Amino acid sequence: MISQHHISVLPDTVHGGNTYEKDVTERCMHQSGKTLQALISEWISKFDNKELDRSRLQLNNVDAITSRTYVCNHCYNKFIDFLVYWFRISTPRHLLPPDAANRDSCWYGFMCRTQHHRPDHARKLNHVCRPTRGNP
């Protein structure tokens, strides 16, 4: 059951495997003063209350999923990726670390392929955003 999982580290799959964005998110979470488990629990509540757009959640029957749904570890990690994305895009820019706060968003957002093989591109532009060009 989703609500019974315990999480102490973010999965490597967060932000599509972009390690720079994962680091930025971890620093934002640390700055909040809450444990990862507490933050995830908050976002699970928002999910249960249908406060989040579920269109990016890459699981079957997304409208039927709640905190009481049983999922495998692979699907749980996808669920965590989804919640972490929402945490991050909901974080006001002024609360981002200085090295991340003033970046422009990549046109291809989370769909950008370049972010995975060019670390300089991953750092230069924000990839925790929706695509504005290309085929979202």
CSV table of N, CA and C in Angstrom, one decimal:
chain,number,residue,atom,x,y,z
A,1,MET,N,0.9,-1.2,0.0
A,1,MET,CA,0.0,0.0,0.0
A,1,MET,C,0.9,1.2,0.0
A,2,ILE,N,0.6,2.2,-0.8
A,2,ILE,CA,1.4,3.4,-1.0
A,2,ILE,C,1.7,4.1,0.4
A,3,SER,N,0.7,4.2,1.2
A,3,SER,CA,0.8,4.9,2.5
A,3,SER,C,1.7,4.2,3.4
A,4,GLN,N,2.0,2.9,3.2
A,4,GLN,CA,2.8,2.1,4.2
A,4,GLN,C,4.2,2.0,3.7
A,5,HIS,N,4.6,2.5,2.6
A,5,HIS,CA,6.0,2.5,2.1
A,5,HIS,C,6.7,3.5,3.0
A,6,HIS,N,8.0,3.2,3.2
A,6,HIS,CA,8.9,4.2,3.9
A,6,HIS,C,9.9,4.6,2.9
A,7,ILE,N,10.2,5.9,2.9
A,7,ILE,CA,11.2,6.4,2.0
A,7,ILE,C,12.2,7.3,2.7
A,8,SER,N,13.5,7.0,2.5
A,8,SER,CA,14.6,7.7,3.1
A,8,SER,C,15.5,8.4,2.2
A,9,VAL,N,15.5,8.0,0.9
A,9,VAL,CA,16.2,8.6,-0.2
A,9,VAL,C,15.4,8.7,-1.4
A,10,LEU,N,15.7,9.7,-2.2
A,10,LEU,CA,14.9,9.8,-3.5
A,10,LEU,C,15.4,8.8,-4.5
A,11,PRO,N,14.5,8.2,-5.3
A,11,PRO,CA,15.0,7.3,-6.3
A,11,PRO,C,15.9,8.0,-7.3
A,12,ASP,N,16.8,7.2,-7.9
A,12,ASP,CA,17.6,7.8,-9.0
A,12,ASP,C,16.9,8.2,-10.2
A,13,THR,N,15.6,7.8,-10.3
A,13,THR,CA,14.8,8.1,-11.5
A,13,THR,C,14.1,9.5,-11.4
A,14,VAL,N,14.2,10.1,-10.2
A,14,VAL,CA,13.6,11.4,-10.0
A,14,VAL,C,14.1,12.4,-11.1
A,15,HIS,N,13.2,13.2,-11.7
A,15,HIS,CA,13.5,14.1,-12.7
A,15,HIS,C,14.1,13.5,-13.9
A,16,GLY,N,13.6,12.3,-14.2
A,16,GLY,CA,14.1,11.6,-15.4
A,16,GLY,C,15.6,11.2,-15.3
A,17,GLY,N,16.1,11.1,-14.1
A,17,GLY,CA,17.5,10.7,-13.9
A,17,GLY,C,18.5,11.9,-14.0
A,18,ASN,N,18.0,13.1,-14.1
A,18,ASN,CA,18.8,14.3,-14.2
A,18,ASN,C,19.4,14.5,-12.8
A,19,THR,N,20.7,14.2,-12.6
A,19,THR,CA,21.3,14.3,-11.2
A,19,THR,C,21.4,15.7,-10.7
A,20,TYR,N,21.5,16.7,-11.6
A,20,TYR,CA,21.6,18.1,-11.1
A,20,TYR,C,20.3,18.5,-10.6
A,21,GLU,N,19.2,18.2,-11.3
A,21,GLU,CA,17.8,18.6,-10.8
A,21,GLU,C,17.5,17.8,-9.5
A,22,LYS,N,17.9,16.6,-9.4
A,22,LYS,CA,17.7,15.8,-8.2
A,22,LYS,C,18.4,16.5,-7.0
A,23,ASP,N,19.6,16.9,-7.2
A,23,ASP,CA,20.4,17.6,-6.2
A,23,ASP,C,19.7,18.9,-5.8
A,24,VAL,N,19.2,19.7,-6.7
A,24,VAL,CA,18.5,20.9,-6.4
A,24,VAL,C,17.3,20.6,-5.6
A,25,THR,N,16.5,19.6,-6.0
A,25,THR,CA,15.3,19.2,-5.2
A,25,THR,C,15.7,18.7,-3.8
A,26,GLU,N,16.7,18.0,-3.7
A,26,GLU,CA,17.1,17.5,-2.3
A,26,GLU,C,17.5,18.7,-1.5
A,27,ARG,N,18.2,19.7,-2.0
A,27,ARG,CA,18.5,20.9,-1.2
A,27,ARG,C,17.3,21.7,-0.8
A,28,CYS,N,16.3,21.7,-1.7
A,28,CYS,CA,15.0,22.4,-1.4
A,28,CYS,C,14.3,21.7,-0.3
A,29,MET,N,14.3,20.4,-0.4
A,29,MET,CA,13.7,19.6,0.7
A,29,MET,C,14.4,19.7,2.0
A,30,HIS,N,15.7,19.7,2.0
A,30,HIS,CA,16.5,19.9,3.2
A,30,HIS,C,16.2,21.3,3.8
A,31,GLN,N,16.1,22.3,3.0
A,31,GLN,CA,15.8,23.6,3.4
A,31,GLN,C,14.5,23.8,4.1
A,32,SER,N,13.5,22.9,3.7
A,32,SER,CA,12.2,23.0,4.3
A,32,SER,C,12.2,22.5,5.8
A,33,GLY,N,13.2,21.8,6.2
A,33,GLY,CA,13.3,21.4,7.6
A,33,GLY,C,12.5,20.1,7.9
A,34,LYS,N,11.9,19.6,6.9
A,34,LYS,CA,11.1,18.4,7.0
A,34,LYS,C,11.8,17.1,6.5
A,35,THR,N,11.5,16.0,7.0
A,35,THR,CA,12.1,14.8,6.5
A,35,THR,C,11.5,14.5,5.2
A,36,LEU,N,12.2,13.7,4.4
A,36,LEU,CA,11.7,13.2,3.1
A,36,LEU,C,10.4,12.5,3.3
A,37,GLN,N,10.3,11.7,4.3
A,37,GLN,CA,9.0,10.9,4.5
A,37,GLN,C,7.9,11.9,4.8
A,38,ALA,N,8.1,12.9,5.6
A,38,ALA,CA,7.1,13.9,6.0
A,38,ALA,C,6.6,14.7,4.7
A,39,LEU,N,7.6,15.1,3.9
A,39,LEU,CA,7.2,15.8,2.7
A,39,LEU,C,6.4,14.9,1.7
A,40,ILE,N,6.9,13.7,1.5
A,40,ILE,CA,6.1,12.7,0.7
A,40,ILE,C,4.7,12.5,1.2
A,41,SER,N,4.6,12.4,2.5
A,41,SER,CA,3.3,12.2,3.1
A,41,SER,C,2.3,13.4,2.8
A,42,GLU,N,2.9,14.6,2.9
A,42,GLU,CA,2.1,15.8,2.6
A,42,GLU,C,1.6,15.7,1.1
A,43,TRP,N,2.5,15.3,0.2
A,43,TRP,CA,2.1,15.3,-1.2
A,43,TRP,C,1.2,14.1,-1.5
A,44,ILE,N,1.3,13.1,-0.8
A,44,ILE,CA,0.3,12.0,-0.9
A,44,ILE,C,-1.1,12.5,-0.6
A,45,SER,N,-1.2,13.3,0.5
A,45,SER,CA,-2.4,13.8,0.9
A,45,SER,C,-3.0,14.7,-0.2
A,46,LYS,N,-2.1,15.6,-0.8
A,46,LYS,CA,-2.6,16.4,-1.9
A,46,LYS,C,-3.1,15.6,-3.1
A,47,PHE,N,-2.4,14.5,-3.3
A,47,PHE,CA,-2.7,13.5,-4.4
A,47,PHE,C,-4.1,12.9,-4.1
A,48,ASP,N,-4.3,12.5,-2.9
A,48,ASP,CA,-5.6,11.9,-2.5
A,48,ASP,C,-6.7,12.9,-2.6
A,49,ASN,N,-6.4,14.1,-2.3
A,49,ASN,CA,-7.4,15.2,-2.3
A,49,ASN,C,-7.7,15.7,-3.7
A,50,LYS,N,-7.0,15.1,-4.7
A,50,LYS,CA,-7.1,15.5,-6.1
A,50,LYS,C,-6.7,16.9,-6.4
A,51,GLU,N,-5.7,17.4,-5.7
A,51,GLU,CA,-5.1,18.7,-5.9
A,51,GLU,C,-4.1,18.7,-6.9
A,52,LEU,N,-3.7,17.6,-7.5
A,52,LEU,CA,-2.6,17.5,-8.5
A,52,LEU,C,-3.1,17.0,-9.8
A,53,ASP,N,-2.6,17.6,-10.9
A,53,ASP,CA,-3.0,17.1,-12.2
A,53,ASP,C,-2.3,15.8,-12.4
A,54,ARG,N,-3.0,14.8,-12.7
A,54,ARG,CA,-2.5,13.4,-12.7
A,54,ARG,C,-2.0,13.0,-14.1
A,55,SER,N,-2.0,13.9,-15.1
A,55,SER,CA,-1.7,13.6,-16.5
A,55,SER,C,-0.3,13.1,-16.7
A,56,ARG,N,0.6,13.5,-15.8
A,56,ARG,CA,2.0,13.1,-16.0
A,56,ARG,C,2.3,11.8,-15.2
A,57,LEU,N,1.4,11.3,-14.5
A,57,LEU,CA,1.6,10.1,-13.7
A,57,LEU,C,1.6,8.9,-14.7
A,58,GLN,N,2.7,8.2,-14.8
A,58,GLN,CA,2.8,7.1,-15.8
A,58,GLN,C,2.4,5.8,-15.2
A,59,LEU,N,1.2,5.7,-14.7
A,59,LEU,CA,0.7,4.4,-14.1
A,59,LEU,C,-0.7,4.2,-14.8
A,60,ASN,N,-1.1,2.9,-14.8
A,60,ASN,CA,-2.4,2.6,-15.3
A,60,ASN,C,-3.5,3.0,-14.3
A,61,ASN,N,-4.7,3.3,-14.8
A,61,ASN,CA,-5.8,3.7,-13.9
A,61,ASN,C,-5.5,4.8,-12.9
A,62,VAL,N,-4.9,5.8,-13.3
A,62,VAL,CA,-4.4,6.9,-12.4
A,62,VAL,C,-5.6,7.5,-11.6
A,63,ASP,N,-6.8,7.5,-12.1
A,63,ASP,CA,-7.9,8.1,-11.4
A,63,ASP,C,-8.3,7.2,-10.2
A,64,ALA,N,-8.0,5.9,-10.3
A,64,ALA,CA,-8.4,5.0,-9.2
A,64,ALA,C,-7.3,4.9,-8.1
A,65,ILE,N,-6.1,5.5,-8.3
A,65,ILE,CA,-5.0,5.3,-7.4
A,65,ILE,C,-5.3,6.2,-6.2
A,66,THR,N,-5.0,5.7,-5.0
A,66,THR,CA,-5.1,6.5,-3.7
A,66,THR,C,-3.9,6.0,-2.9
A,67,SER,N,-3.8,6.6,-1.7
A,67,SER,CA,-2.7,6.2,-0.8
A,67,SER,C,-2.9,4.8,-0.3
A,68,ARG,N,-4.1,4.2,-0.5
A,68,ARG,CA,-4.4,2.8,-0.1
A,68,ARG,C,-4.3,1.8,-1.2
A,69,THR,N,-3.7,2.2,-2.3
A,69,THR,CA,-3.5,1.3,-3.5
A,69,THR,C,-2.2,0.6,-3.3
A,70,TYR,N,-2.3,-0.7,-3.6
A,70,TYR,CA,-1.1,-1.5,-3.5
A,70,TYR,C,-0.3,-1.4,-4.8
A,71,VAL,N,1.0,-1.1,-4.8
A,71,VAL,CA,1.8,-1.0,-6.0
A,71,VAL,C,3.1,-1.7,-5.7
A,72,CYS,N,3.7,-2.2,-6.8
A,72,CYS,CA,5.1,-2.8,-6.7
A,72,CYS,C,6.1,-1.6,-6.5
A,73,ASN,N,7.3,-2.0,-6.2
A,73,ASN,CA,8.4,-1.0,-6.0
A,73,ASN,C,8.6,-0.1,-7.2
A,74,HIS,N,8.6,-0.7,-8.4
A,74,HIS,CA,8.8,0.0,-9.6
A,74,HIS,C,7.7,1.1,-9.7
A,75,CYS,N,6.5,0.7,-9.5
A,75,CYS,CA,5.4,1.7,-9.7
A,75,CYS,C,5.4,2.7,-8.5
A,76,TYR,N,5.9,2.3,-7.3
A,76,TYR,CA,6.0,3.2,-6.2
A,76,TYR,C,7.0,4.3,-6.6
A,77,ASN,N,8.1,3.9,-7.2
A,77,ASN,CA,9.1,4.9,-7.6
A,77,ASN,C,8.6,5.9,-8.6
A,78,LYS,N,7.8,5.4,-9.6
A,78,LYS,CA,7.1,6.3,-10.5
A,78,LYS,C,6.2,7.2,-9.8
A,79,PHE,N,5.5,6.8,-8.8
A,79,PHE,CA,4.6,7.6,-8.0
A,79,PHE,C,5.4,8.7,-7.3
A,80,ILE,N,6.5,8.3,-6.7
A,80,ILE,CA,7.4,9.2,-6.0
A,80,ILE,C,8.0,10.3,-7.0
A,81,ASP,N,8.4,9.8,-8.1
A,81,ASP,CA,8.9,10.7,-9.1
A,81,ASP,C,7.8,11.8,-9.4
A,82,PHE,N,6.6,11.4,-9.6
A,82,PHE,CA,5.5,12.3,-9.9
A,82,PHE,C,5.3,13.3,-8.7
A,83,LEU,N,5.3,12.8,-7.5
A,83,LEU,CA,5.1,13.7,-6.3
A,83,LEU,C,6.2,14.7,-6.2
A,84,VAL,N,7.4,14.2,-6.4
A,84,VAL,CA,8.6,15.1,-6.3
A,84,VAL,C,8.6,16.2,-7.4
A,85,TYR,N,8.1,15.8,-8.6
A,85,TYR,CA,8.0,16.8,-9.7
A,85,TYR,C,7.0,17.9,-9.2
A,86,TRP,N,5.9,17.5,-8.6
A,86,TRP,CA,4.9,18.5,-8.1
A,86,TRP,C,5.5,19.4,-7.0
A,87,PHE,N,6.2,18.7,-6.1
A,87,PHE,CA,6.9,19.5,-5.0
A,87,PHE,C,7.8,20.5,-5.6
A,88,ARG,N,8.6,20.1,-6.6
A,88,ARG,CA,9.6,21.0,-7.2
A,88,ARG,C,8.9,22.2,-8.0
A,89,ILE,N,8.0,21.9,-8.8
A,89,ILE,CA,7.4,23.0,-9.6
A,89,ILE,C,6.5,23.9,-8.7
A,90,SER,N,6.1,23.4,-7.5
A,90,SER,CA,5.4,24.3,-6.6
A,90,SER,C,6.3,25.1,-5.7
A,91,THR,N,7.6,24.8,-5.7
A,91,THR,CA,8.5,25.6,-4.9
A,91,THR,C,8.8,26.9,-5.6
A,92,PRO,N,8.5,28.0,-4.8
A,92,PRO,CA,8.7,29.4,-5.4
A,92,PRO,C,10.2,29.5,-5.8
A,93,ARG,N,10.4,30.2,-6.9
A,93,ARG,CA,11.8,30.4,-7.4
A,93,ARG,C,12.7,31.0,-6.3
A,94,HIS,N,12.2,31.9,-5.5
A,94,HIS,CA,13.1,32.5,-4.5
A,94,HIS,C,13.5,31.5,-3.4
A,95,LEU,N,12.9,30.3,-3.3
A,95,LEU,CA,13.3,29.3,-2.4
A,95,LEU,C,14.2,28.3,-3.0
A,96,LEU,N,14.5,28.4,-4.2
A,96,LEU,CA,15.5,27.5,-4.9
A,96,LEU,C,16.9,27.9,-4.5
A,97,PRO,N,17.8,27.0,-4.5
A,97,PRO,CA,19.2,27.3,-4.2
A,97,PRO,C,19.7,28.4,-5.2
A,98,PRO,N,20.6,29.3,-4.8
A,98,PRO,CA,21.1,30.4,-5.7
A,98,PRO,C,21.5,29.9,-7.1
A,99,ASP,N,22.2,28.8,-7.2
A,99,ASP,CA,22.7,28.3,-8.5
A,99,ASP,C,21.6,27.9,-9.4
A,100,ALA,N,20.4,27.7,-8.9
A,100,ALA,CA,19.3,27.2,-9.7
A,100,ALA,C,18.2,28.2,-9.9
A,101,ALA,N,18.1,29.2,-9.0
A,101,ALA,CA,17.0,30.2,-9.0
A,101,ALA,C,16.8,31.0,-10.3
A,102,ASN,N,17.9,31.4,-10.9
A,102,ASN,CA,17.8,32.3,-12.0
A,102,ASN,C,18.0,31.7,-13.4
A,103,ARG,N,17.8,30.4,-13.5
A,103,ARG,CA,18.0,29.7,-14.8
A,103,ARG,C,16.7,29.9,-15.6
A,104,ASP,N,16.9,30.0,-16.9
A,104,ASP,CA,15.7,29.9,-17.8
A,104,ASP,C,15.3,28.5,-17.9
A,105,SER,N,14.1,28.3,-18.3
A,105,SER,CA,13.6,26.9,-18.5
A,105,SER,C,13.9,26.4,-19.9
A,106,CYS,N,14.3,25.2,-20.0
A,106,CYS,CA,14.6,24.5,-21.3
A,106,CYS,C,13.3,24.4,-22.1
A,107,TRP,N,13.4,24.7,-23.4
A,107,TRP,CA,12.2,24.6,-24.2
A,107,TRP,C,11.5,23.2,-24.1
A,108,TYR,N,12.4,22.2,-24.0
A,108,TYR,CA,11.8,20.9,-24.0
A,108,TYR,C,11.5,20.3,-22.6
A,109,GLY,N,11.8,21.1,-21.6
A,109,GLY,CA,11.4,20.8,-20.2
A,109,GLY,C,11.8,19.4,-19.8
A,110,PHE,N,10.9,18.7,-19.1
A,110,PHE,CA,11.3,17.3,-18.6
A,110,PHE,C,11.4,16.3,-19.7
A,111,MET,N,11.0,16.7,-20.9
A,111,MET,CA,11.2,15.8,-22.1
A,111,MET,C,12.6,15.9,-22.8
A,112,CYS,N,13.4,16.9,-22.3
A,112,CYS,CA,14.7,17.1,-23.0
A,112,CYS,C,15.6,15.9,-22.9
A,113,ARG,N,16.1,15.6,-24.1
A,113,ARG,CA,17.0,14.4,-24.2
A,113,ARG,C,18.5,14.9,-23.9
A,114,THR,N,18.8,16.1,-24.2
A,114,THR,CA,20.1,16.6,-24.0
A,114,THR,C,20.5,16.7,-22.5
A,115,GLN,N,19.6,16.9,-21.6
A,115,GLN,CA,19.9,16.9,-20.2
A,115,GLN,C,20.6,15.7,-19.7
A,116,HIS,N,20.4,14.6,-20.4
A,116,HIS,CA,21.0,13.3,-19.9
A,116,HIS,C,22.4,13.0,-20.4
A,117,HIS,N,22.9,13.7,-21.4
A,117,HIS,CA,24.2,13.4,-21.9
A,117,HIS,C,25.1,14.7,-21.9
A,118,ARG,N,24.5,15.8,-21.5
A,118,ARG,CA,25.4,17.1,-21.4
A,118,ARG,C,25.1,17.7,-20.1
A,119,PRO,N,26.0,17.4,-19.1
A,119,PRO,CA,25.8,18.0,-17.8
A,119,PRO,C,25.8,19.5,-17.7
A,120,ASP,N,26.5,20.1,-18.7
A,120,ASP,CA,26.5,21.6,-18.7
A,120,ASP,C,25.1,22.1,-19.1
A,121,HIS,N,24.5,21.4,-20.0
A,121,HIS,CA,23.1,21.8,-20.4
A,121,HIS,C,22.1,21.6,-19.2
A,122,ALA,N,22.3,20.4,-18.5
A,122,ALA,CA,21.5,20.1,-17.4
A,122,ALA,C,21.6,21.1,-16.3
A,123,ARG,N,22.7,21.7,-16.1
A,123,ARG,CA,22.9,22.7,-15.0
A,123,ARG,C,22.5,24.1,-15.5
A,124,LYS,N,22.7,24.4,-16.8
A,124,LYS,CA,22.4,25.7,-17.3
A,124,LYS,C,20.9,26.1,-17.3
A,125,LEU,N,20.1,25.1,-17.7
A,125,LEU,CA,18.7,25.3,-17.8
A,125,LEU,C,17.8,24.5,-16.9
A,126,ASN,N,16.7,25.0,-16.5
A,126,ASN,CA,15.7,24.3,-15.7
A,126,ASN,C,15.0,23.2,-16.5
A,127,HIS,N,15.0,22.0,-16.0
A,127,HIS,CA,14.3,20.9,-16.7
A,127,HIS,C,13.1,20.4,-16.0
A,128,VAL,N,12.8,21.0,-14.8
A,128,VAL,CA,11.6,20.6,-14.0
A,128,VAL,C,10.5,21.6,-14.4
A,129,CYS,N,10.0,21.4,-15.7
A,129,CYS,CA,9.0,22.3,-16.2
A,129,CYS,C,8.4,21.5,-17.4
A,130,ARG,N,7.3,22.0,-17.9
A,130,ARG,CA,6.6,21.4,-19.0
A,130,ARG,C,7.3,21.9,-20.3
A,131,PRO,N,7.3,21.1,-21.3
A,131,PRO,CA,7.8,21.5,-22.6
A,131,PRO,C,7.0,22.7,-23.2
A,132,THR,N,7.7,23.6,-23.9
A,132,THR,CA,7.1,24.7,-24.6
A,132,THR,C,7.3,24.6,-26.1
A,133,ARG,N,8.2,23.6,-26.5
A,133,ARG,CA,8.5,23.4,-27.9
A,133,ARG,C,8.5,21.9,-28.1
A,134,GLY,N,8.5,21.5,-29.3
A,134,GLY,CA,8.7,20.1,-29.6
A,134,GLY,C,7.3,19.3,-29.4
A,135,ASN,N,7.4,18.1,-29.2
A,135,ASN,CA,6.2,17.2,-29.1
A,135,ASN,C,6.0,16.8,-27.6
A,136,PRO,N,5.3,17.6,-26.8
A,136,PRO,CA,5.1,17.2,-25.4
A,136,PRO,C,4.3,16.0,-25.3
